[in-house]
């Protein structure tokens, strides 16, 4: 093997080593963003604020904390927000007993602001972040 071939071979090997190290460092740096999933029961989608407020009042009358956010010009009412899916599923039993329809929704995020709001229990901020 002549010197030129040895130099090219060494350059390729070093390039692969640095690329691998870069990928490892990048994955560890990005790995600091924890992925979380917020579970909730979606109760309804409304065009009118009065209808969404009536739904929220009904849920609050049953002892639930209800929230709303806006998406595609619709007001979406949700309740039973939790990081624990079992808690959200347990709430569905009481909703069913009270003839309240629901859809289980899951929101998965790695966004720092969203994750901090969920972790702190600031669901008002979570709703703002989920809005258009």
PDB file of N, CA and C in Angstrom, residues 24-110:
ATOM      1  N   UNK A  24     -23.463  10.332  18.495  1.00  0.00           N
ATOM      2  CA  UNK A  24     -23.636   9.974  19.904  1.00  0.00           C
ATOM      3  C   UNK A  24     -23.872  11.229  20.731  1.00  0.00           C
ATOM      4  N   UNK A  25     -23.064  12.257  20.517  1.00  0.00           N
ATOM      5  CA  UNK A  25     -23.226  13.507  21.267  1.00  0.00           C
ATOM      6  C   UNK A  25     -24.551  14.177  20.944  1.00  0.00           C
ATOM      7  N   UNK A  26     -24.949  14.167  19.703  1.00  0.00           N
ATOM      8  CA  UNK A  26     -26.211  14.781  19.295  1.00  0.00           C
ATOM      9  C   UNK A  26     -27.397  14.056  19.925  1.00  0.00           C
ATOM     10  N   UNK A  27     -27.352  12.733  19.943  1.00  0.00           N
ATOM     11  CA  UNK A  27     -28.470  11.978  20.520  1.00  0.00           C
ATOM     12  C   UNK A  27     -28.554  12.191  22.028  1.00  0.00           C
ATOM     13  N   UNK A  28     -27.429  12.337  22.709  1.00  0.00           N
ATOM     14  CA  UNK A  28     -27.446  12.598  24.143  1.00  0.00           C
ATOM     15  C   UNK A  28     -27.941  14.006  24.429  1.00  0.00           C
ATOM     16  N   UNK A  29     -27.562  14.968  23.617  1.00  0.00           N
ATOM     17  CA  UNK A  29     -28.001  16.350  23.805  1.00  0.00           C
ATOM     18  C   UNK A  29     -29.502  16.456  23.586  1.00  0.00           C
ATOM     19  N   UNK A  30     -29.998  15.861  22.526  1.00  0.00           N
ATOM     20  CA  UNK A  30     -31.428  15.893  22.225  1.00  0.00           C
ATOM     21  C   UNK A  30     -32.187  15.004  23.193  1.00  0.00           C
ATOM     22  N   UNK A  31     -31.551  14.004  23.748  1.00  0.00           N
ATOM     23  CA  UNK A  31     -32.197  13.094  24.679  1.00  0.00           C
ATOM     24  C   UNK A  31     -32.651  13.766  25.952  1.00  0.00           C
ATOM     25  N   UNK A  32     -32.192  14.969  26.235  1.00  0.00           N
ATOM     26  CA  UNK A  32     -32.615  15.707  27.406  1.00  0.00           C
ATOM     27  C   UNK A  32     -34.064  16.133  27.316  1.00  0.00           C
ATOM     28  N   UNK A  33     -34.660  16.090  26.135  1.00  0.00           N
ATOM     29  CA  UNK A  33     -36.055  16.456  25.952  1.00  0.00           C
ATOM     30  C   UNK A  33     -36.902  15.205  26.161  1.00  0.00           C
ATOM     31  N   UNK A  34     -37.451  15.104  27.332  1.00  0.00           N
ATOM     32  CA  UNK A  34     -38.246  13.927  27.671  1.00  0.00           C
ATOM     33  C   UNK A  34     -39.580  13.954  26.934  1.00  0.00           C
ATOM     34  N   UNK A  35     -39.978  12.821  26.445  1.00  0.00           N
ATOM     35  CA  UNK A  35     -41.271  12.702  25.779  1.00  0.00           C
ATOM     36  C   UNK A  35     -42.311  12.335  26.826  1.00  0.00           C
ATOM     37  N   UNK A  36     -43.403  13.116  26.867  1.00  0.00           N
ATOM     38  CA  UNK A  36     -44.480  12.799  27.791  1.00  0.00           C
ATOM     39  C   UNK A  36     -45.789  12.687  27.013  1.00  0.00           C
ATOM     40  N   UNK A  37     -46.725  11.927  27.574  1.00  0.00           N
ATOM     41  CA  UNK A  37     -48.039  11.778  26.965  1.00  0.00           C
ATOM     42  C   UNK A  37     -49.092  12.206  27.970  1.00  0.00           C
ATOM     43  N   UNK A  38     -49.897  13.159  27.556  1.00  0.00           N
ATOM     44  CA  UNK A  38     -51.003  13.642  28.373  1.00  0.00           C
ATOM     45  C   UNK A  38     -52.280  12.972  27.873  1.00  0.00           C
ATOM     46  N   UNK A  39     -53.007  12.330  28.777  1.00  0.00           N
ATOM     47  CA  UNK A  39     -54.245  11.630  28.449  1.00  0.00           C
ATOM     48  C   UNK A  39     -55.414  12.508  28.879  1.00  0.00           C
ATOM     49  N   UNK A  40     -56.492  12.499  28.083  1.00  0.00           N
ATOM     50  CA  UNK A  40     -57.664  13.299  28.425  1.00  0.00           C
ATOM     51  C   UNK A  40     -58.894  12.719  27.755  1.00  0.00           C
ATOM     52  N   UNK A  41     -60.039  13.076  28.310  1.00  0.00           N
ATOM     53  CA  UNK A  41     -61.306  12.705  27.702  1.00  0.00           C
ATOM     54  C   UNK A  41     -61.868  13.939  27.015  1.00  0.00           C
ATOM     55  N   UNK A  42     -62.020  13.853  25.708  1.00  0.00           N
ATOM     56  CA  UNK A  42     -62.622  14.946  24.948  1.00  0.00           C
ATOM     57  C   UNK A  42     -64.133  14.763  25.010  1.00  0.00           C
ATOM     58  N   UNK A  43     -64.810  15.810  25.457  1.00  0.00           N
ATOM     59  CA  UNK A  43     -66.255  15.728  25.649  1.00  0.00           C
ATOM     60  C   UNK A  43     -67.017  16.270  24.451  1.00  0.00           C
ATOM     61  N   UNK A  44     -66.504  17.319  23.855  1.00  0.00           N
ATOM     62  CA  UNK A  44     -67.231  17.872  22.722  1.00  0.00           C
ATOM     63  C   UNK A  44     -66.430  18.896  21.957  1.00  0.00           C
ATOM     64  N   UNK A  45     -66.947  19.219  20.761  1.00  0.00           N
ATOM     65  CA  UNK A  45     -66.381  20.257  19.896  1.00  0.00           C
ATOM     66  C   UNK A  45     -67.533  21.195  19.538  1.00  0.00           C
ATOM     67  N   UNK A  46     -67.344  22.477  19.799  1.00  0.00           N
ATOM     68  CA  UNK A  46     -68.432  23.427  19.652  1.00  0.00           C
ATOM     69  C   UNK A  46     -68.014  24.628  18.811  1.00  0.00           C
ATOM     70  N   UNK A  47     -68.978  25.165  18.082  1.00  0.00           N
ATOM     71  CA  UNK A  47     -68.744  26.396  17.337  1.00  0.00           C
ATOM     72  C   UNK A  47     -69.098  27.610  18.195  1.00  0.00           C
ATOM     73  N   UNK A  48     -70.047  27.435  19.104  1.00  0.00           N
ATOM     74  CA  UNK A  48     -70.537  28.529  19.935  1.00  0.00           C
ATOM     75  C   UNK A  48     -69.959  28.449  21.344  1.00  0.00           C
ATOM     76  N   UNK A  49     -69.510  29.587  21.840  1.00  0.00           N
ATOM     77  CA  UNK A  49     -68.951  29.659  23.191  1.00  0.00           C
ATOM     78  C   UNK A  49     -69.986  29.284  24.238  1.00  0.00           C
ATOM     79  N   UNK A  50     -71.236  29.689  24.037  1.00  0.00           N
ATOM     80  CA  UNK A  50     -72.280  29.381  25.023  1.00  0.00           C
ATOM     81  C   UNK A  50     -72.462  27.871  25.171  1.00  0.00           C
ATOM     82  N   UNK A  51     -72.355  27.133  24.090  1.00  0.00           N
ATOM     83  CA  UNK A  51     -72.490  25.672  24.160  1.00  0.00           C
ATOM     84  C   UNK A  51     -71.307  25.039  24.889  1.00  0.00           C
ATOM     85  N   UNK A  52     -70.112  25.537  24.622  1.00  0.00           N
ATOM     86  CA  UNK A  52     -68.937  24.983  25.302  1.00  0.00           C
ATOM     87  C   UNK A  52     -68.982  25.307  26.792  1.00  0.00           C
ATOM     88  N   UNK A  53     -69.445  26.502  27.137  1.00  0.00           N
ATOM     89  CA  UNK A  53     -69.541  26.881  28.546  1.00  0.00           C
ATOM     90  C   UNK A  53     -70.587  26.026  29.269  1.00  0.00           C
ATOM     91  N   UNK A  54     -71.687  25.714  28.602  1.00  0.00           N
ATOM     92  CA  UNK A  54     -72.707  24.853  29.202  1.00  0.00           C
ATOM     93  C   UNK A  54     -72.137  23.464  29.472  1.00  0.00           C
ATOM     94  N   UNK A  55     -71.351  22.960  28.556  1.00  0.00           N
ATOM     95  CA  UNK A  55     -70.709  21.656  28.727  1.00  0.00           C
ATOM     96  C   UNK A  55     -69.740  21.693  29.905  1.00  0.00           C
ATOM     97  N   UNK A  56     -68.946  22.741  29.986  1.00  0.00           N
ATOM     98  CA  UNK A  56     -67.989  22.890  31.090  1.00  0.00           C
ATOM     99  C   UNK A  56     -68.727  22.965  32.425  1.00  0.00           C
ATOM    100  N   UNK A  57     -69.809  23.727  32.470  1.00  0.00           N
ATOM    101  CA  UNK A  57     -70.587  23.849  33.708  1.00  0.00           C
ATOM    102  C   UNK A  57     -71.173  22.496  34.124  1.00  0.00           C
ATOM    103  N   UNK A  58     -71.638  21.724  33.171  1.00  0.00           N
ATOM    104  CA  UNK A  58     -72.180  20.392  33.475  1.00  0.00           C
ATOM    105  C   UNK A  58     -71.091  19.499  34.072  1.00  0.00           C
ATOM    106  N   UNK A  59     -69.905  19.517  33.478  1.00  0.00           N
ATOM    107  CA  UNK A  59     -68.794  18.713  33.997  1.00  0.00           C
ATOM    108  C   UNK A  59     -68.381  19.170  35.385  1.00  0.00           C
ATOM    109  N   UNK A  60     -68.314  20.472  35.578  1.00  0.00           N
ATOM    110  CA  UNK A  60     -67.939  21.001  36.891  1.00  0.00           C
ATOM    111  C   UNK A  60     -68.997  20.660  37.933  1.00  0.00           C
ATOM    112  N   UNK A  61     -70.265  20.591  37.509  1.00  0.00           N
ATOM    113  CA  UNK A  61     -71.338  20.182  38.408  1.00  0.00           C
ATOM    114  C   UNK A  61     -71.182  18.748  38.891  1.00  0.00           C
ATOM    115  N   UNK A  62     -70.510  17.946  38.097  1.00  0.00           N
ATOM    116  CA  UNK A  62     -70.226  16.555  38.476  1.00  0.00           C
ATOM    117  C   UNK A  62     -68.920  16.428  39.259  1.00  0.00           C
ATOM    118  N   UNK A  63     -68.269  17.556  39.489  1.00  0.00           N
ATOM    119  CA  UNK A  63     -67.015  17.542  40.248  1.00  0.00           C
ATOM    120  C   UNK A  63     -65.765  17.416  39.405  1.00  0.00           C
ATOM    121  N   UNK A  64     -65.909  17.547  38.097  1.00  0.00           N
ATOM    122  CA  UNK A  64     -64.752  17.461  37.210  1.00  0.00           C
ATOM    123  C   UNK A  64     -64.196  18.844  36.913  1.00  0.00           C
ATOM    124  N   UNK A  65     -62.916  18.895  36.752  1.00  0.00           N
ATOM    125  CA  UNK A  65     -62.267  20.110  36.264  1.00  0.00           C
ATOM    126  C   UNK A  65     -62.268  20.008  34.745  1.00  0.00           C
ATOM    127  N   UNK A  66     -62.865  20.985  34.087  1.00  0.00           N
ATOM    128  CA  UNK A  66     -62.980  20.948  32.627  1.00  0.00           C
ATOM    129  C   UNK A  66     -62.194  22.096  32.031  1.00  0.00           C
ATOM    130  N   UNK A  67     -61.686  21.865  30.829  1.00  0.00           N
ATOM    131  CA  UNK A  67     -60.873  22.854  30.133  1.00  0.00           C
ATOM    132  C   UNK A  67     -61.320  22.934  28.684  1.00  0.00           C
ATOM    133  N   UNK A  68     -60.949  24.024  28.047  1.00  0.00           N
ATOM    134  CA  UNK A  68     -61.247  24.137  26.619  1.00  0.00           C
ATOM    135  C   UNK A  68     -60.064  24.774  25.906  1.00  0.00           C
ATOM    136  N   UNK A  69     -59.942  24.443  24.635  1.00  0.00           N
ATOM    137  CA  UNK A  69     -58.955  25.066  23.761  1.00  0.00           C
ATOM    138  C   UNK A  69     -59.565  25.179  22.380  1.00  0.00           C
ATOM    139  N   UNK A  70     -58.980  26.035  21.559  1.00  0.00           N
ATOM    140  CA  UNK A  70     -59.519  26.288  20.230  1.00  0.00           C
ATOM    141  C   UNK A  70     -58.623  25.664  19.179  1.00  0.00           C
ATOM    142  N   UNK A  71     -59.249  24.959  18.251  1.00  0.00           N
ATOM    143  CA  UNK A  71     -58.520  24.337  17.137  1.00  0.00           C
ATOM    144  C   UNK A  71     -59.420  24.388  15.915  1.00  0.00           C
ATOM    145  N   UNK A  72     -58.898  24.931  14.840  1.00  0.00           N
ATOM    146  CA  UNK A  72     -59.645  25.034  13.581  1.00  0.00           C
ATOM    147  C   UNK A  72     -61.010  25.691  13.782  1.00  0.00           C
ATOM    148  N   UNK A  73     -61.034  26.774  14.533  1.00  0.00           N
ATOM    149  CA  UNK A  73     -62.253  27.546  14.812  1.00  0.00           C
ATOM    150  C   UNK A  73     -63.305  26.770  15.595  1.00  0.00           C
ATOM    151  N   UNK A  74     -62.916  25.697  16.252  1.00  0.00           N
ATOM    152  CA  UNK A  74     -63.816  24.944  17.110  1.00  0.00           C
ATOM    153  C   UNK A  74     -63.309  25.006  18.546  1.00  0.00           C
ATOM    154  N   UNK A  75     -64.224  25.066  19.483  1.00  0.00           N
ATOM    155  CA  UNK A  75     -63.873  25.057  20.898  1.00  0.00           C
ATOM    156  C   UNK A  75     -63.983  23.609  21.366  1.00  0.00           C
ATOM    157  N   UNK A  76     -62.891  23.064  21.833  1.00  0.00           N
ATOM    158  CA  UNK A  76     -62.830  21.661  22.240  1.00  0.00           C
ATOM    159  C   UNK A  76     -62.811  21.601  23.765  1.00  0.00           C
ATOM    160  N   UNK A  77     -63.747  20.862  24.333  1.00  0.00           N
ATOM    161  CA  UNK A  77     -63.862  20.727  25.788  1.00  0.00           C
ATOM    162  C   UNK A  77     -63.298  19.375  26.196  1.00  0.00           C
ATOM    163  N   UNK A  78     -62.411  19.395  27.194  1.00  0.00           N
ATOM    164  CA  UNK A  78     -61.773  18.167  27.681  1.00  0.00           C
ATOM    165  C   UNK A  78     -61.815  18.138  29.203  1.00  0.00           C
ATOM    166  N   UNK A  79     -61.673  16.950  29.736  1.00  0.00           N
ATOM    167  CA  UNK A  79     -61.609  16.755  31.182  1.00  0.00           C
ATOM    168  C   UNK A  79     -60.738  15.546  31.475  1.00  0.00           C
ATOM    169  N   UNK A  80     -60.498  15.299  32.753  1.00  0.00           N
ATOM    170  CA  UNK A  80     -59.741  14.120  33.207  1.00  0.00           C
ATOM    171  C   UNK A  80     -58.332  14.100  32.634  1.00  0.00           C
ATOM    172  N   UNK A  81     -57.655  15.246  32.618  1.00  0.00           N
ATOM    173  CA  UNK A  81     -56.294  15.321  32.093  1.00  0.00           C
ATOM    174  C   UNK A  81     -55.332  14.687  33.085  1.00  0.00           C
ATOM    175  N   UNK A  82     -54.485  13.795  32.594  1.00  0.00           N
ATOM    176  CA  UNK A  82     -53.554  13.112  33.475  1.00  0.00           C
ATOM    177  C   UNK A  82     -52.396  12.514  32.677  1.00  0.00           C
ATOM    178  N   UNK A  83     -51.263  12.399  33.332  1.00  0.00           N
ATOM    179  CA  UNK A  83     -50.133  11.671  32.748  1.00  0.00           C
ATOM    180  C   UNK A  83     -50.357  10.163  32.902  1.00  0.00           C
ATOM    181  N   UNK A  84     -51.253   9.789  33.794  1.00  0.00           N
ATOM    182  CA  UNK A  84     -51.562   8.397  34.064  1.00  0.00           C
ATOM    183  C   UNK A  84     -52.832   8.018  33.299  1.00  0.00           C
ATOM    184  N   UNK A  85     -52.694   7.186  32.298  1.00  0.00           N
ATOM    185  CA  UNK A  85     -53.830   6.791  31.468  1.00  0.00           C
ATOM    186  C   UNK A  85     -54.922   6.115  32.295  1.00  0.00           C
ATOM    187  N   UNK A  86     -54.541   5.363  33.309  1.00  0.00           N
ATOM    188  CA  UNK A  86     -55.530   4.660  34.140  1.00  0.00           C
ATOM    189  C   UNK A  86     -56.479   5.644  34.831  1.00  0.00           C
ATOM    190  N   UNK A  87     -55.968   6.784  35.263  1.00  0.00           N
ATOM    191  CA  UNK A  87     -56.819   7.802  35.897  1.00  0.00           C
ATOM    192  C   UNK A  87     -57.852   8.329  34.906  1.00  0.00           C
ATOM    193  N   UNK A  88     -57.412   8.568  33.692  1.00  0.00           N
ATOM    194  CA  UNK A  88     -58.322   9.060  32.659  1.00  0.00           C
ATOM    195  C   UNK A  88     -59.367   8.005  32.317  1.00  0.00           C
ATOM    196  N   UNK A  89     -58.958   6.752  32.227  1.00  0.00           N
ATOM    197  CA  UNK A  89     -59.892   5.669  31.934  1.00  0.00           C
ATOM    198  C   UNK A  89     -60.894   5.481  33.073  1.00  0.00           C
ATOM    199  N   UNK A  90     -60.438   5.644  34.302  1.00  0.00           N
ATOM    200  CA  UNK A  90     -61.328   5.516  35.456  1.00  0.00           C
ATOM    201  C   UNK A  90     -62.426   6.579  35.415  1.00  0.00           C
ATOM    202  N   UNK A  91     -62.086   7.774  34.996  1.00  0.00           N
ATOM    203  CA  UNK A  91     -63.075   8.850  34.899  1.00  0.00           C
ATOM    204  C   UNK A  91     -64.143   8.540  33.861  1.00  0.00           C
ATOM    205  N   UNK A  92     -63.817   7.736  32.878  1.00  0.00           N
ATOM    206  CA  UNK A  92     -64.784   7.397  31.835  1.00  0.00           C
ATOM    207  C   UNK A  92     -65.989   6.642  32.392  1.00  0.00           C
ATOM    208  N   UNK A  93     -65.794   5.884  33.449  1.00  0.00           N
ATOM    209  CA  UNK A  93     -66.901   5.146  34.051  1.00  0.00           C
ATOM    210  C   UNK A  93     -67.964   6.108  34.570  1.00  0.00           C
ATOM    211  N   UNK A  94     -67.520   7.143  35.256  1.00  0.00           N
ATOM    212  CA  UNK A  94     -68.464   8.126  35.809  1.00  0.00           C
ATOM    213  C   UNK A  94     -69.099   8.946  34.691  1.00  0.00           C
ATOM    214  N   UNK A  95     -68.320   9.276  33.677  1.00  0.00           N
ATOM    215  CA  UNK A  95     -68.889   9.997  32.541  1.00  0.00           C
ATOM    216  C   UNK A  95     -69.982   9.163  31.887  1.00  0.00           C
ATOM    217  N   UNK A  96     -69.738   7.881  31.699  1.00  0.00           N
ATOM    218  CA  UNK A  96     -70.730   6.992  31.090  1.00  0.00           C
ATOM    219  C   UNK A  96     -71.985   6.886  31.949  1.00  0.00           C
ATOM    220  N   UNK A  97     -71.801   6.781  33.265  1.00  0.00           N
ATOM    221  CA  UNK A  97     -72.940   6.696  34.178  1.00  0.00           C
ATOM    222  C   UNK A  97     -73.831   7.934  34.089  1.00  0.00           C
ATOM    223  N   UNK A  98     -73.240   9.066  33.704  1.00  0.00           N
ATOM    224  CA  UNK A  98     -73.979  10.319  33.589  1.00  0.00           C
ATOM    225  C   UNK A  98     -74.347  10.641  32.145  1.00  0.00           C
ATOM    226  N   UNK A  99     -74.317   9.634  31.281  1.00  0.00           N
ATOM    227  CA  UNK A  99     -74.678   9.755  29.869  1.00  0.00           C
ATOM    228  C   UNK A  99     -73.901  10.882  29.173  1.00  0.00           C
ATOM    229  N   UNK A 100     -72.622  10.982  29.486  1.00  0.00           N
ATOM    230  CA  UNK A 100     -71.759  11.965  28.833  1.00  0.00           C
ATOM    231  C   UNK A 100     -70.839  11.215  27.880  1.00  0.00           C
ATOM    232  N   UNK A 101     -70.934  11.559  26.617  1.00  0.00           N
ATOM    233  CA  UNK A 101     -70.082  10.931  25.602  1.00  0.00           C
ATOM    234  C   UNK A 101     -68.667  11.511  25.697  1.00  0.00           C
ATOM    235  N   UNK A 102     -67.692  10.705  25.327  1.00  0.00           N
ATOM    236  CA  UNK A 102     -66.295  11.115  25.400  1.00  0.00           C
ATOM    237  C   UNK A 102     -65.492  10.367  24.355  1.00  0.00           C
ATOM    238  N   UNK A 103     -64.322  10.915  24.078  1.00  0.00           N
ATOM    239  CA  UNK A 103     -63.335  10.254  23.231  1.00  0.00           C
ATOM    240  C   UNK A 103     -62.003  10.381  23.962  1.00  0.00           C
ATOM    241  N   UNK A 104     -61.322   9.261  24.146  1.00  0.00           N
ATOM    242  CA  UNK A 104     -60.003   9.292  24.771  1.00  0.00           C
ATOM    243  C   UNK A 104     -59.014   9.923  23.796  1.00  0.00           C
ATOM    244  N   UNK A 105     -58.331  10.959  24.245  1.00  0.00           N
ATOM    245  CA  UNK A 105     -57.317  11.637  23.440  1.00  0.00           C
ATOM    246  C   UNK A 105     -55.981  11.553  24.160  1.00  0.00           C
ATOM    247  N   UNK A 106     -54.927  11.473  23.354  1.00  0.00           N
ATOM    248  CA  UNK A 106     -53.564  11.457  23.884  1.00  0.00           C
ATOM    249  C   UNK A 106     -52.750  12.497  23.127  1.00  0.00           C
ATOM    250  N   UNK A 107     -52.021  13.306  23.871  1.00  0.00           N
ATOM    251  CA  UNK A 107     -51.139  14.296  23.268  1.00  0.00           C
ATOM    252  C   UNK A 107     -49.729  13.983  23.736  1.00  0.00           C
ATOM    253  N   UNK A 108     -48.859  13.647  22.791  1.00  0.00           N
ATOM    254  CA  UNK A 108     -47.466  13.332  23.114  1.00  0.00           C
ATOM    255  C   UNK A 108     -46.598  14.492  22.675  1.00  0.00           C
ATOM    256  N   UNK A 109     -45.700  14.897  23.562  1.00  0.00           N
ATOM    257  CA  UNK A 109     -44.876  16.064  23.271  1.00  0.00           C
ATOM    258  C   UNK A 109     -43.472  15.901  23.841  1.00  0.00           C
ATOM    259  N   UNK A 110     -42.530  16.542  23.175  1.00  0.00           N
ATOM    260  CA  UNK A 110     -41.172  16.682  23.714  1.00  0.00           C
ATOM    261  C   UNK A 110     -40.850  18.151  23.918  1.00  0.00           C
TER     262      UNK A 110
END
